[in-house]
N, CA, C and O atoms as a GROMACS GRO file, in nm:
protein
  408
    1UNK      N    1 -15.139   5.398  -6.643
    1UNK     CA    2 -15.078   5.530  -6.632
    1UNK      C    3 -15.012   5.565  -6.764
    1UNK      O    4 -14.908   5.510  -6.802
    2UNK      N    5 -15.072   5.651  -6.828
    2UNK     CA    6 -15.007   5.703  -6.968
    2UNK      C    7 -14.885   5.759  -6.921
    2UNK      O    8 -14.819   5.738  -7.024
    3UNK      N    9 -14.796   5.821  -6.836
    3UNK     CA   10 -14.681   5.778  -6.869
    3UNK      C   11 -14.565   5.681  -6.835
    3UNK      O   12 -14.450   5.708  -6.801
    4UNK      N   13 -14.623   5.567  -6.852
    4UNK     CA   14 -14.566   5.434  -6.899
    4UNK      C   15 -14.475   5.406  -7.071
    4UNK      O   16 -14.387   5.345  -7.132
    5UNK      N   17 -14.592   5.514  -7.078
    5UNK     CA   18 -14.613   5.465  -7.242
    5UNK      C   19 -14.522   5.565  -7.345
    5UNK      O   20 -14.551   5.676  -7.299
    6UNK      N   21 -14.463   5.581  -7.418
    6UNK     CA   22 -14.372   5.644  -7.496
    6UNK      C   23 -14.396   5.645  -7.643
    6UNK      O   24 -14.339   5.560  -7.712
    7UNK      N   25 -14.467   5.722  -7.692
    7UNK     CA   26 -14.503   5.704  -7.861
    7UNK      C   27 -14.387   5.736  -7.896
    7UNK      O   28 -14.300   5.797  -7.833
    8UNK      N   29 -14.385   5.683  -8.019
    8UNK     CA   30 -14.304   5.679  -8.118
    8UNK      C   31 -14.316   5.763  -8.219
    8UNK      O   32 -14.438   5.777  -8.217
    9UNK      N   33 -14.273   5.842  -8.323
    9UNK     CA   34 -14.298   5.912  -8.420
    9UNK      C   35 -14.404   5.989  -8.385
    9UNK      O   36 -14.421   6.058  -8.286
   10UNK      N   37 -14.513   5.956  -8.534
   10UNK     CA   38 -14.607   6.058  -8.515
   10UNK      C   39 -14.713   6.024  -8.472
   10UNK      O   40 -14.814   6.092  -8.490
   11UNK      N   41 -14.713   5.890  -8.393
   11UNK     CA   42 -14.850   5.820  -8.346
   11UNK      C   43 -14.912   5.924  -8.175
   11UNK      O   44 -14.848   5.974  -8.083
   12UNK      N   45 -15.062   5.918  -8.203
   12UNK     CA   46 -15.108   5.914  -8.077
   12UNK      C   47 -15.200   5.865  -8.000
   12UNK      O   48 -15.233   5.760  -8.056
   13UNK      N   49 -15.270   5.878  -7.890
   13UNK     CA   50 -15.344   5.769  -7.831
   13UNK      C   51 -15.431   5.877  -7.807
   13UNK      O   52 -15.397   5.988  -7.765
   14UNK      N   53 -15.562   5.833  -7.842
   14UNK     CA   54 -15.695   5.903  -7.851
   14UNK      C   55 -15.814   5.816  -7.752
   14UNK      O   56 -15.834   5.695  -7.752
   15UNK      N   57 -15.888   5.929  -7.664
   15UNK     CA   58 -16.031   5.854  -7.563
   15UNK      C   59 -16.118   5.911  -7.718
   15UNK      O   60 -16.125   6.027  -7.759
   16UNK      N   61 -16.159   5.822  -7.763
   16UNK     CA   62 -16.279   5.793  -7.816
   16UNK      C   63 -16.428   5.865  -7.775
   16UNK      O   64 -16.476   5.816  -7.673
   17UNK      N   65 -16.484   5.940  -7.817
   17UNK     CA   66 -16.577   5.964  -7.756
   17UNK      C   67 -16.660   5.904  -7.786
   17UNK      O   68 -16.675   5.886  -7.907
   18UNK      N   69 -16.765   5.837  -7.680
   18UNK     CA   70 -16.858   5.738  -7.700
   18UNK      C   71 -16.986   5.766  -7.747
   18UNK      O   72 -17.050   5.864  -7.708
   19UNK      N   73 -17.029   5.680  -7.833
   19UNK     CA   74 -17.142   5.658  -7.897
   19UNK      C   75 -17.307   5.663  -7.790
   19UNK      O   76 -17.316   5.614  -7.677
   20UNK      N   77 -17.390   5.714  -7.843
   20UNK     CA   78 -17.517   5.692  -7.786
   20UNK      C   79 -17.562   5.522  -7.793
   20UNK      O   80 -17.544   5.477  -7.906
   21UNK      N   81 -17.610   5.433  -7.708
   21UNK     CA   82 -17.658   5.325  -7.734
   21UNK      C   83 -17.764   5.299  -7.730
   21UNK      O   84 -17.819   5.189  -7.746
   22UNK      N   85 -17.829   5.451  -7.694
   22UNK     CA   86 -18.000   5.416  -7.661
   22UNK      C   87 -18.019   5.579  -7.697
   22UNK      O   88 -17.952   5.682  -7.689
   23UNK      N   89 -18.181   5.531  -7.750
   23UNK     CA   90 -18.261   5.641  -7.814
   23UNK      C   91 -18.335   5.710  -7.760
   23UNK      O   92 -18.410   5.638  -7.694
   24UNK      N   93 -18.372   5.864  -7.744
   24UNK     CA   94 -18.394   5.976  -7.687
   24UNK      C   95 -18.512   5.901  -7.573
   24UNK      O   96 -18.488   5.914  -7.453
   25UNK      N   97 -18.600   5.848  -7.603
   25UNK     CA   98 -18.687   5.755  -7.546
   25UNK      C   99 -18.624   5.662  -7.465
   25UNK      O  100 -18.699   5.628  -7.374
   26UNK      N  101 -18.500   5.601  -7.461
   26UNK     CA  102 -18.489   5.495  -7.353
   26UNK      C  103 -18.468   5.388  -7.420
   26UNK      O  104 -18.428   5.301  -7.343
   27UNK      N  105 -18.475   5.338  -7.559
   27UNK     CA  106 -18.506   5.227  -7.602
   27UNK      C  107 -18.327   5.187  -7.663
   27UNK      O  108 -18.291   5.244  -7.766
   28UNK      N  109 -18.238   5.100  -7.600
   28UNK     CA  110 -18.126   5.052  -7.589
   28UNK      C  111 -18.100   4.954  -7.751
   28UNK      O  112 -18.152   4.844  -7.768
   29UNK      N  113 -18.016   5.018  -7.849
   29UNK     CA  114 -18.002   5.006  -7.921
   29UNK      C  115 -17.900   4.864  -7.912
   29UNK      O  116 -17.827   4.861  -7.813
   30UNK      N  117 -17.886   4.705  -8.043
   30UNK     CA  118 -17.785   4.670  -8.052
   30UNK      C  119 -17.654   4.780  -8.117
   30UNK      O  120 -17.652   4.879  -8.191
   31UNK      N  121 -17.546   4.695  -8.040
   31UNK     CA  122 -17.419   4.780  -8.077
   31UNK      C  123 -17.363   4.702  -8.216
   31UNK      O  124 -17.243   4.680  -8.233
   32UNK      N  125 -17.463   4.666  -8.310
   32UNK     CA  126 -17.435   4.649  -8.497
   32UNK      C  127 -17.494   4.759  -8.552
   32UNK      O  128 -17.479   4.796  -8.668
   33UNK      N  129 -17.583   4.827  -8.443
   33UNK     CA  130 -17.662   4.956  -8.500
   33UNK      C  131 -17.575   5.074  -8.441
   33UNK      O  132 -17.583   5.185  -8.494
   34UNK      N  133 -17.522   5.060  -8.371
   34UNK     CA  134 -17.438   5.220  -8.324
   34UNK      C  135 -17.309   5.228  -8.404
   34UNK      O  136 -17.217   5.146  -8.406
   35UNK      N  137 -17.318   5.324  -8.458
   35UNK     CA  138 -17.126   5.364  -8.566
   35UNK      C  139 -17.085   5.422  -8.481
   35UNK      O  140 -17.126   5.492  -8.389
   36UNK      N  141 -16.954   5.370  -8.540
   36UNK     CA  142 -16.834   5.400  -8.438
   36UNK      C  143 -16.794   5.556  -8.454
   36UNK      O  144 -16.784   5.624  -8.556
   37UNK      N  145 -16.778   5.584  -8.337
   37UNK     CA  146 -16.782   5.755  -8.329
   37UNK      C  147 -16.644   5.786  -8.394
   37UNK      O  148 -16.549   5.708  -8.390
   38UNK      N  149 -16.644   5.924  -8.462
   38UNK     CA  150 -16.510   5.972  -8.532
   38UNK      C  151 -16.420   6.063  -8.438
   38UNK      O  152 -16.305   6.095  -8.468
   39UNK      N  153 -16.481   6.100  -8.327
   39UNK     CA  154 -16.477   6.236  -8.254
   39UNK      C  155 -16.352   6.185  -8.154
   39UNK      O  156 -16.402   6.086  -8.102
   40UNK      N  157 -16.256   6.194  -8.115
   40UNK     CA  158 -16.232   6.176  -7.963
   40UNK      C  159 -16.106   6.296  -7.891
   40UNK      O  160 -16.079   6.404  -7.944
   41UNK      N  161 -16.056   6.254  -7.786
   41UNK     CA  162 -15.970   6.367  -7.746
   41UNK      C  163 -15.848   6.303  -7.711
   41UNK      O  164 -15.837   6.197  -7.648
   42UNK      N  165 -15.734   6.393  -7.766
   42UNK     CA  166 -15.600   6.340  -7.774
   42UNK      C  167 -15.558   6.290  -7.642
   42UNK      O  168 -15.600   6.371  -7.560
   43UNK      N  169 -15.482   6.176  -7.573
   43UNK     CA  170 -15.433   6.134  -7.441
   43UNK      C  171 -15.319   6.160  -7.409
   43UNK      O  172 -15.284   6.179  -7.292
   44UNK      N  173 -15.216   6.165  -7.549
   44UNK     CA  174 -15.099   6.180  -7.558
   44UNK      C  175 -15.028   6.182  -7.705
   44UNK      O  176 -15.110   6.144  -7.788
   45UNK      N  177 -14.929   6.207  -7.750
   45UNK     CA  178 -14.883   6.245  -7.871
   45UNK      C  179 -14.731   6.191  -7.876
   45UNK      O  180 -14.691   6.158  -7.764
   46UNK      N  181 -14.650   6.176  -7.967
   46UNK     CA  182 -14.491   6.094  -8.013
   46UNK      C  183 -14.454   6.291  -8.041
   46UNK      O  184 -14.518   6.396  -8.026
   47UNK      N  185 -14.316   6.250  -8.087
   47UNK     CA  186 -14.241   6.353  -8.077
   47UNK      C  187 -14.252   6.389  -8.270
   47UNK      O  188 -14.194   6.487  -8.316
   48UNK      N  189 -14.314   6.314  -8.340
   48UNK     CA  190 -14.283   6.406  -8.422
   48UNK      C  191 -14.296   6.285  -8.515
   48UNK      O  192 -14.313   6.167  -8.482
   49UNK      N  193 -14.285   6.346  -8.663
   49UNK     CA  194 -14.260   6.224  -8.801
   49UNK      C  195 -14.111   6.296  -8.822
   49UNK      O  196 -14.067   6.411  -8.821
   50UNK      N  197 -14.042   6.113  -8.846
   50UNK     CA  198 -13.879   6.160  -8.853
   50UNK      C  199 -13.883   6.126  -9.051
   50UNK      O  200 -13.950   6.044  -9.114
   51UNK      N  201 -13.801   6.209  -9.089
   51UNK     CA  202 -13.815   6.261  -9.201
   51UNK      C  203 -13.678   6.157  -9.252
   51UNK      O  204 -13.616   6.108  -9.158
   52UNK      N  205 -13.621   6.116  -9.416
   52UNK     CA  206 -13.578   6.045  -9.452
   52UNK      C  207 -13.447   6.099  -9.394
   52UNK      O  208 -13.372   6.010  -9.354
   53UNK      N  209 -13.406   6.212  -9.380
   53UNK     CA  210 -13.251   6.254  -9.391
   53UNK      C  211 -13.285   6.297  -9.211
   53UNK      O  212 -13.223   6.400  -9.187
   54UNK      N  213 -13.358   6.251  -9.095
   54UNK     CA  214 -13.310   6.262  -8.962
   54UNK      C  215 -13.375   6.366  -8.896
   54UNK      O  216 -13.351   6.386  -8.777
   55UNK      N  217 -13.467   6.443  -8.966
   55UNK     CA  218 -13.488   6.581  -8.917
   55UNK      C  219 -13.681   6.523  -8.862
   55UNK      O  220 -13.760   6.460  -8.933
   56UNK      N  221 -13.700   6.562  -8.749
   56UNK     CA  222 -13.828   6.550  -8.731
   56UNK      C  223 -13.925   6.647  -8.706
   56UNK      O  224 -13.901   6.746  -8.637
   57UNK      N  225 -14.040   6.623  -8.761
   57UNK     CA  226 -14.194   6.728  -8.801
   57UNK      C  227 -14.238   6.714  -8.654
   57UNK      O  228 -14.248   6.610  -8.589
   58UNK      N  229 -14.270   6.866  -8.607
   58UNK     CA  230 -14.330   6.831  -8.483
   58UNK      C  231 -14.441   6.814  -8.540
   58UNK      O  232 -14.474   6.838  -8.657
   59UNK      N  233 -14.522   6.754  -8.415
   59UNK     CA  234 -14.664   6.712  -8.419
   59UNK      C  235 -14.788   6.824  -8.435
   59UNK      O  236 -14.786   6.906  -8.343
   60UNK      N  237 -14.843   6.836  -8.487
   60UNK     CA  238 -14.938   6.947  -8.518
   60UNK      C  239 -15.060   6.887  -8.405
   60UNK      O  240 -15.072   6.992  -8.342
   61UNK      N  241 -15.133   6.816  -8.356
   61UNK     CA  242 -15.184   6.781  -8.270
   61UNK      C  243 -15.138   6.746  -8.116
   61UNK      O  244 -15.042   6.670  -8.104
   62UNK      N  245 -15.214   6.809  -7.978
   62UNK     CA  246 -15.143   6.811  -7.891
   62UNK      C  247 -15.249   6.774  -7.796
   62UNK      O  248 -15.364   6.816  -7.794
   63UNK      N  249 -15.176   6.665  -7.696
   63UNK     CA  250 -15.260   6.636  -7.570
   63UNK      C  251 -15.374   6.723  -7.526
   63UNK      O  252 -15.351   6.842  -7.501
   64UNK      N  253 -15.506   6.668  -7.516
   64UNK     CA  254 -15.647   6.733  -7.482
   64UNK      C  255 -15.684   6.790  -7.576
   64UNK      O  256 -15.760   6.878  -7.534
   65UNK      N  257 -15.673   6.798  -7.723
   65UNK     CA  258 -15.773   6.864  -7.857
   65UNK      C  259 -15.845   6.747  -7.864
   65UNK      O  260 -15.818   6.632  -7.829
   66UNK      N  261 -15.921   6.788  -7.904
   66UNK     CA  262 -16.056   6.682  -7.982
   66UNK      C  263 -16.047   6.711  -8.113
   66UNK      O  264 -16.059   6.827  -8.153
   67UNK      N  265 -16.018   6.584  -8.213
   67UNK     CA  266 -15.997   6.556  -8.289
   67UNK      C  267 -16.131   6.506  -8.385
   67UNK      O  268 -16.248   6.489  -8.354
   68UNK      N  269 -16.063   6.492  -8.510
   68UNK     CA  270 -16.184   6.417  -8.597
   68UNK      C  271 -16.100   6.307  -8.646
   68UNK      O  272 -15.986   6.340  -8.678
   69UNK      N  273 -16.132   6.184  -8.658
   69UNK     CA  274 -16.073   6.128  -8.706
   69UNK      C  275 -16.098   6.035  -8.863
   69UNK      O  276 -16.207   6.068  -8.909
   70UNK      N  277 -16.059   5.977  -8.913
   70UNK     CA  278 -16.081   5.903  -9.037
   70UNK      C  279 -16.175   5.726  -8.983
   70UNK      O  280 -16.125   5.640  -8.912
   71UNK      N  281 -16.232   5.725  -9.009
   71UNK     CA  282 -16.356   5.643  -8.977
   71UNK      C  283 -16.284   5.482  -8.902
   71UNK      O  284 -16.294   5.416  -8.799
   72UNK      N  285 -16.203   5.480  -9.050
   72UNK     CA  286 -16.147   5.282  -9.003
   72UNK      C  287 -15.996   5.330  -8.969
   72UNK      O  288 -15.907   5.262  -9.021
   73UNK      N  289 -15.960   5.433  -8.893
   73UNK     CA  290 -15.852   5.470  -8.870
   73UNK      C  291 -15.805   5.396  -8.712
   73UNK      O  292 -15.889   5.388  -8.622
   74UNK      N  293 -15.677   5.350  -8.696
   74UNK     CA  294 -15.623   5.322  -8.561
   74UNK      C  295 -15.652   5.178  -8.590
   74UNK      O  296 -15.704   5.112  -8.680
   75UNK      N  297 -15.574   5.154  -8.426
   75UNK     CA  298 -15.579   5.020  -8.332
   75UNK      C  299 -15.644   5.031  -8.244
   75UNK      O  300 -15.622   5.140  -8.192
   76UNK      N  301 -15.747   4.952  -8.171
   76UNK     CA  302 -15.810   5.005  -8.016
   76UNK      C  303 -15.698   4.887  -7.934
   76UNK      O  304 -15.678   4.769  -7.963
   77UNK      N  305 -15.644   4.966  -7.830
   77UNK     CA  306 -15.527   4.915  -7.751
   77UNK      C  307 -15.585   4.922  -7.553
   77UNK      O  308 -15.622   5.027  -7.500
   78UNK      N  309 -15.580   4.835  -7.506
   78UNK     CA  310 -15.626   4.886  -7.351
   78UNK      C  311 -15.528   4.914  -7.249
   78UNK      O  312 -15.463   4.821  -7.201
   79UNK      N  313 -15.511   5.021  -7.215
   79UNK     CA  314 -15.441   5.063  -7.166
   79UNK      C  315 -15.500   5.155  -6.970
   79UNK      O  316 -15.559   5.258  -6.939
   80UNK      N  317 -15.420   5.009  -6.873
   80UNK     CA  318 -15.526   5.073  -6.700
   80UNK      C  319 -15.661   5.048  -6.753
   80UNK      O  320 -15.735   5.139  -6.716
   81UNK      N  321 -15.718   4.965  -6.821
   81UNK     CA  322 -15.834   4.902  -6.801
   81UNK      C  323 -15.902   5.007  -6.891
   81UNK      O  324 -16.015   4.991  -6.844
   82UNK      N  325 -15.921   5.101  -6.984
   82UNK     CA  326 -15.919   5.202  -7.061
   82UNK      C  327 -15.931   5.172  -7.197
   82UNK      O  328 -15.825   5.170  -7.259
   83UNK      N  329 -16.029   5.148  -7.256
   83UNK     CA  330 -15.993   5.157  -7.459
   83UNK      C  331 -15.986   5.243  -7.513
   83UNK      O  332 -16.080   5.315  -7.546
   84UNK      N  333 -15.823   5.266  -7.548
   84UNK     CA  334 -15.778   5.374  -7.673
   84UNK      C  335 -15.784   5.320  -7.772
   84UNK      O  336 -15.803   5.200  -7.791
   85UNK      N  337 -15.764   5.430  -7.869
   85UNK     CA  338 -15.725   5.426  -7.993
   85UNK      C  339 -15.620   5.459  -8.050
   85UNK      O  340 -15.632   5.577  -8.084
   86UNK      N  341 -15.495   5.408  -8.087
   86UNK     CA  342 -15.329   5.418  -8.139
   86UNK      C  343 -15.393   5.517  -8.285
   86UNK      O  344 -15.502   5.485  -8.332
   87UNK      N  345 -15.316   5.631  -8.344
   87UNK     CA  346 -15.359   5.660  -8.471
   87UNK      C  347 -15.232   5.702  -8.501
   87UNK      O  348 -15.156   5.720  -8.405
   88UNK      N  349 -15.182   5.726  -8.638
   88UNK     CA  350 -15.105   5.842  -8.648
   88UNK      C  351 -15.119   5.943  -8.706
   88UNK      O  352 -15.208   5.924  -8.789
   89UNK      N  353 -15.077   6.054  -8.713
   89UNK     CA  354 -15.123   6.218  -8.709
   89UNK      C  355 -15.182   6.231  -8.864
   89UNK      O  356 -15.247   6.329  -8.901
   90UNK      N  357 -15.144   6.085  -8.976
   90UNK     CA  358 -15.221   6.125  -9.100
   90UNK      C  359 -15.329   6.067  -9.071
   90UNK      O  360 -15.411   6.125  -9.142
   91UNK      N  361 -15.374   6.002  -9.023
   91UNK     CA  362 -15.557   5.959  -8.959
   91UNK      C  363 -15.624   6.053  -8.926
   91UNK      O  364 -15.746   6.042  -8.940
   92UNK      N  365 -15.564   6.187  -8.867
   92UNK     CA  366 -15.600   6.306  -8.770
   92UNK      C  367 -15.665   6.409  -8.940
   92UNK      O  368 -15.599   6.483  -9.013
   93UNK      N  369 -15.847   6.361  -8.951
   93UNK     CA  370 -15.857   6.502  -9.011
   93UNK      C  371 -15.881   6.624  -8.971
   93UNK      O  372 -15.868   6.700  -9.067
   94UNK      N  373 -15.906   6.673  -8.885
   94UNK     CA  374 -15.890   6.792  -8.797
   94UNK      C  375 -15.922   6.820  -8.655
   94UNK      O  376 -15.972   6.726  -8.594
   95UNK      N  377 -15.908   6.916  -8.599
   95UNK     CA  378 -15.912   6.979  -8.454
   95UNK      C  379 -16.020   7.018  -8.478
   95UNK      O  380 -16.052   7.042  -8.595
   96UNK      N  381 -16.090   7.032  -8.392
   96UNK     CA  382 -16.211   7.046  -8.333
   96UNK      C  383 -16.173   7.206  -8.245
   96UNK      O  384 -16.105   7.233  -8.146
   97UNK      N  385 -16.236   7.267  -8.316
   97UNK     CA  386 -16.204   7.420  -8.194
   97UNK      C  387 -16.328   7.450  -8.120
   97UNK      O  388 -16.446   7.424  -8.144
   98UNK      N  389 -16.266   7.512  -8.022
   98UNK     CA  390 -16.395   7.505  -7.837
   98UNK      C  391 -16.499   7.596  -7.911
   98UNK      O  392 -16.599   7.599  -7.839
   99UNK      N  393 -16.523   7.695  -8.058
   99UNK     CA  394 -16.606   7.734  -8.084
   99UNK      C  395 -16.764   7.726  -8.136
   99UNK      O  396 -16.860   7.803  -8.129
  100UNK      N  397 -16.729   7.528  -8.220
  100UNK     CA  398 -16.762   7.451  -8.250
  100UNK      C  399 -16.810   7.328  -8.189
  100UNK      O  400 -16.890   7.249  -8.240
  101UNK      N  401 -16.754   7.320  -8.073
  101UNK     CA  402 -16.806   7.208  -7.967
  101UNK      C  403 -16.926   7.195  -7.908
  101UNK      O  404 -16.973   7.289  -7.843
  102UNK      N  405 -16.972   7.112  -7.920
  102UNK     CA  406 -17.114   7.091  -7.840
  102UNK      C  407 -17.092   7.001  -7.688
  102UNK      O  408 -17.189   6.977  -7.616
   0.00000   0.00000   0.00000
C-alpha cells in the first residue's frame, strides 16, 4: 500500500512501463536483449527539494504523469509484491503529455 510509504524530498516512485519480450511474430526474446524501458508513470511524489537556507521547491512532477526518464536512473525497490523505481525529480527528463501518448 503506497501509503505506507512517505518520500522524502524530491524523490519519487515510478511503475515502469514494461518492455516487449517477444517479437511481433511470437518469438520470446532473452531479457539481455530487451532494454530497459525509459517510460513509466509516477506512483507517488516527496514534498519538494529543501533548499540550503529551509525553503522547499515544490515538485514539478505529480502522481499519474508518465514520465521519461534518464536510462541508468533510480533504485528498483519492491514494494506489495510490485517493482518500482525510487528516482529523484533530476532523473525526471520530461512529462509525457496525453497528446503524444500512444
Amino acid at each position: 500500500n503506497m501509503t505506507n510509504i512517505k518520500l522524502l524530498g524530491d524523490r519519487l516512485l515510478v511503475k515502469v512501463k514494461s518492455t516487449k519480450k517477444e517479437t511481433e511474430s511470437g518469438i520470446v526474446l532473452p531479457e539481455s536483449s530487451v532494454s530497459k524501458s525509459q517510460i513509466g508513470t509516477v506512483v507517488a511524489v516527496g514534498d519538494g527539494r529543501i533548499t540550503h537556507d529551509g525553503n522547499i521547491i515544490p515538485m514539478v512532477v505529480e502522481p499519474d504523469d508518465n514520465i521519461l526518464f534518464d536510462k541508468f536512473a533510480g533504485t528498483v525497490i519492491v514494494v506489495d509484491d510490485e517493482e518500482l523505481l525510487l528516482l529523484n525529480e533530476y532523473d525526471v527528463i520530461g512529462i509525457i503529455t496525453k497528446k503524444y501518448e500512444n
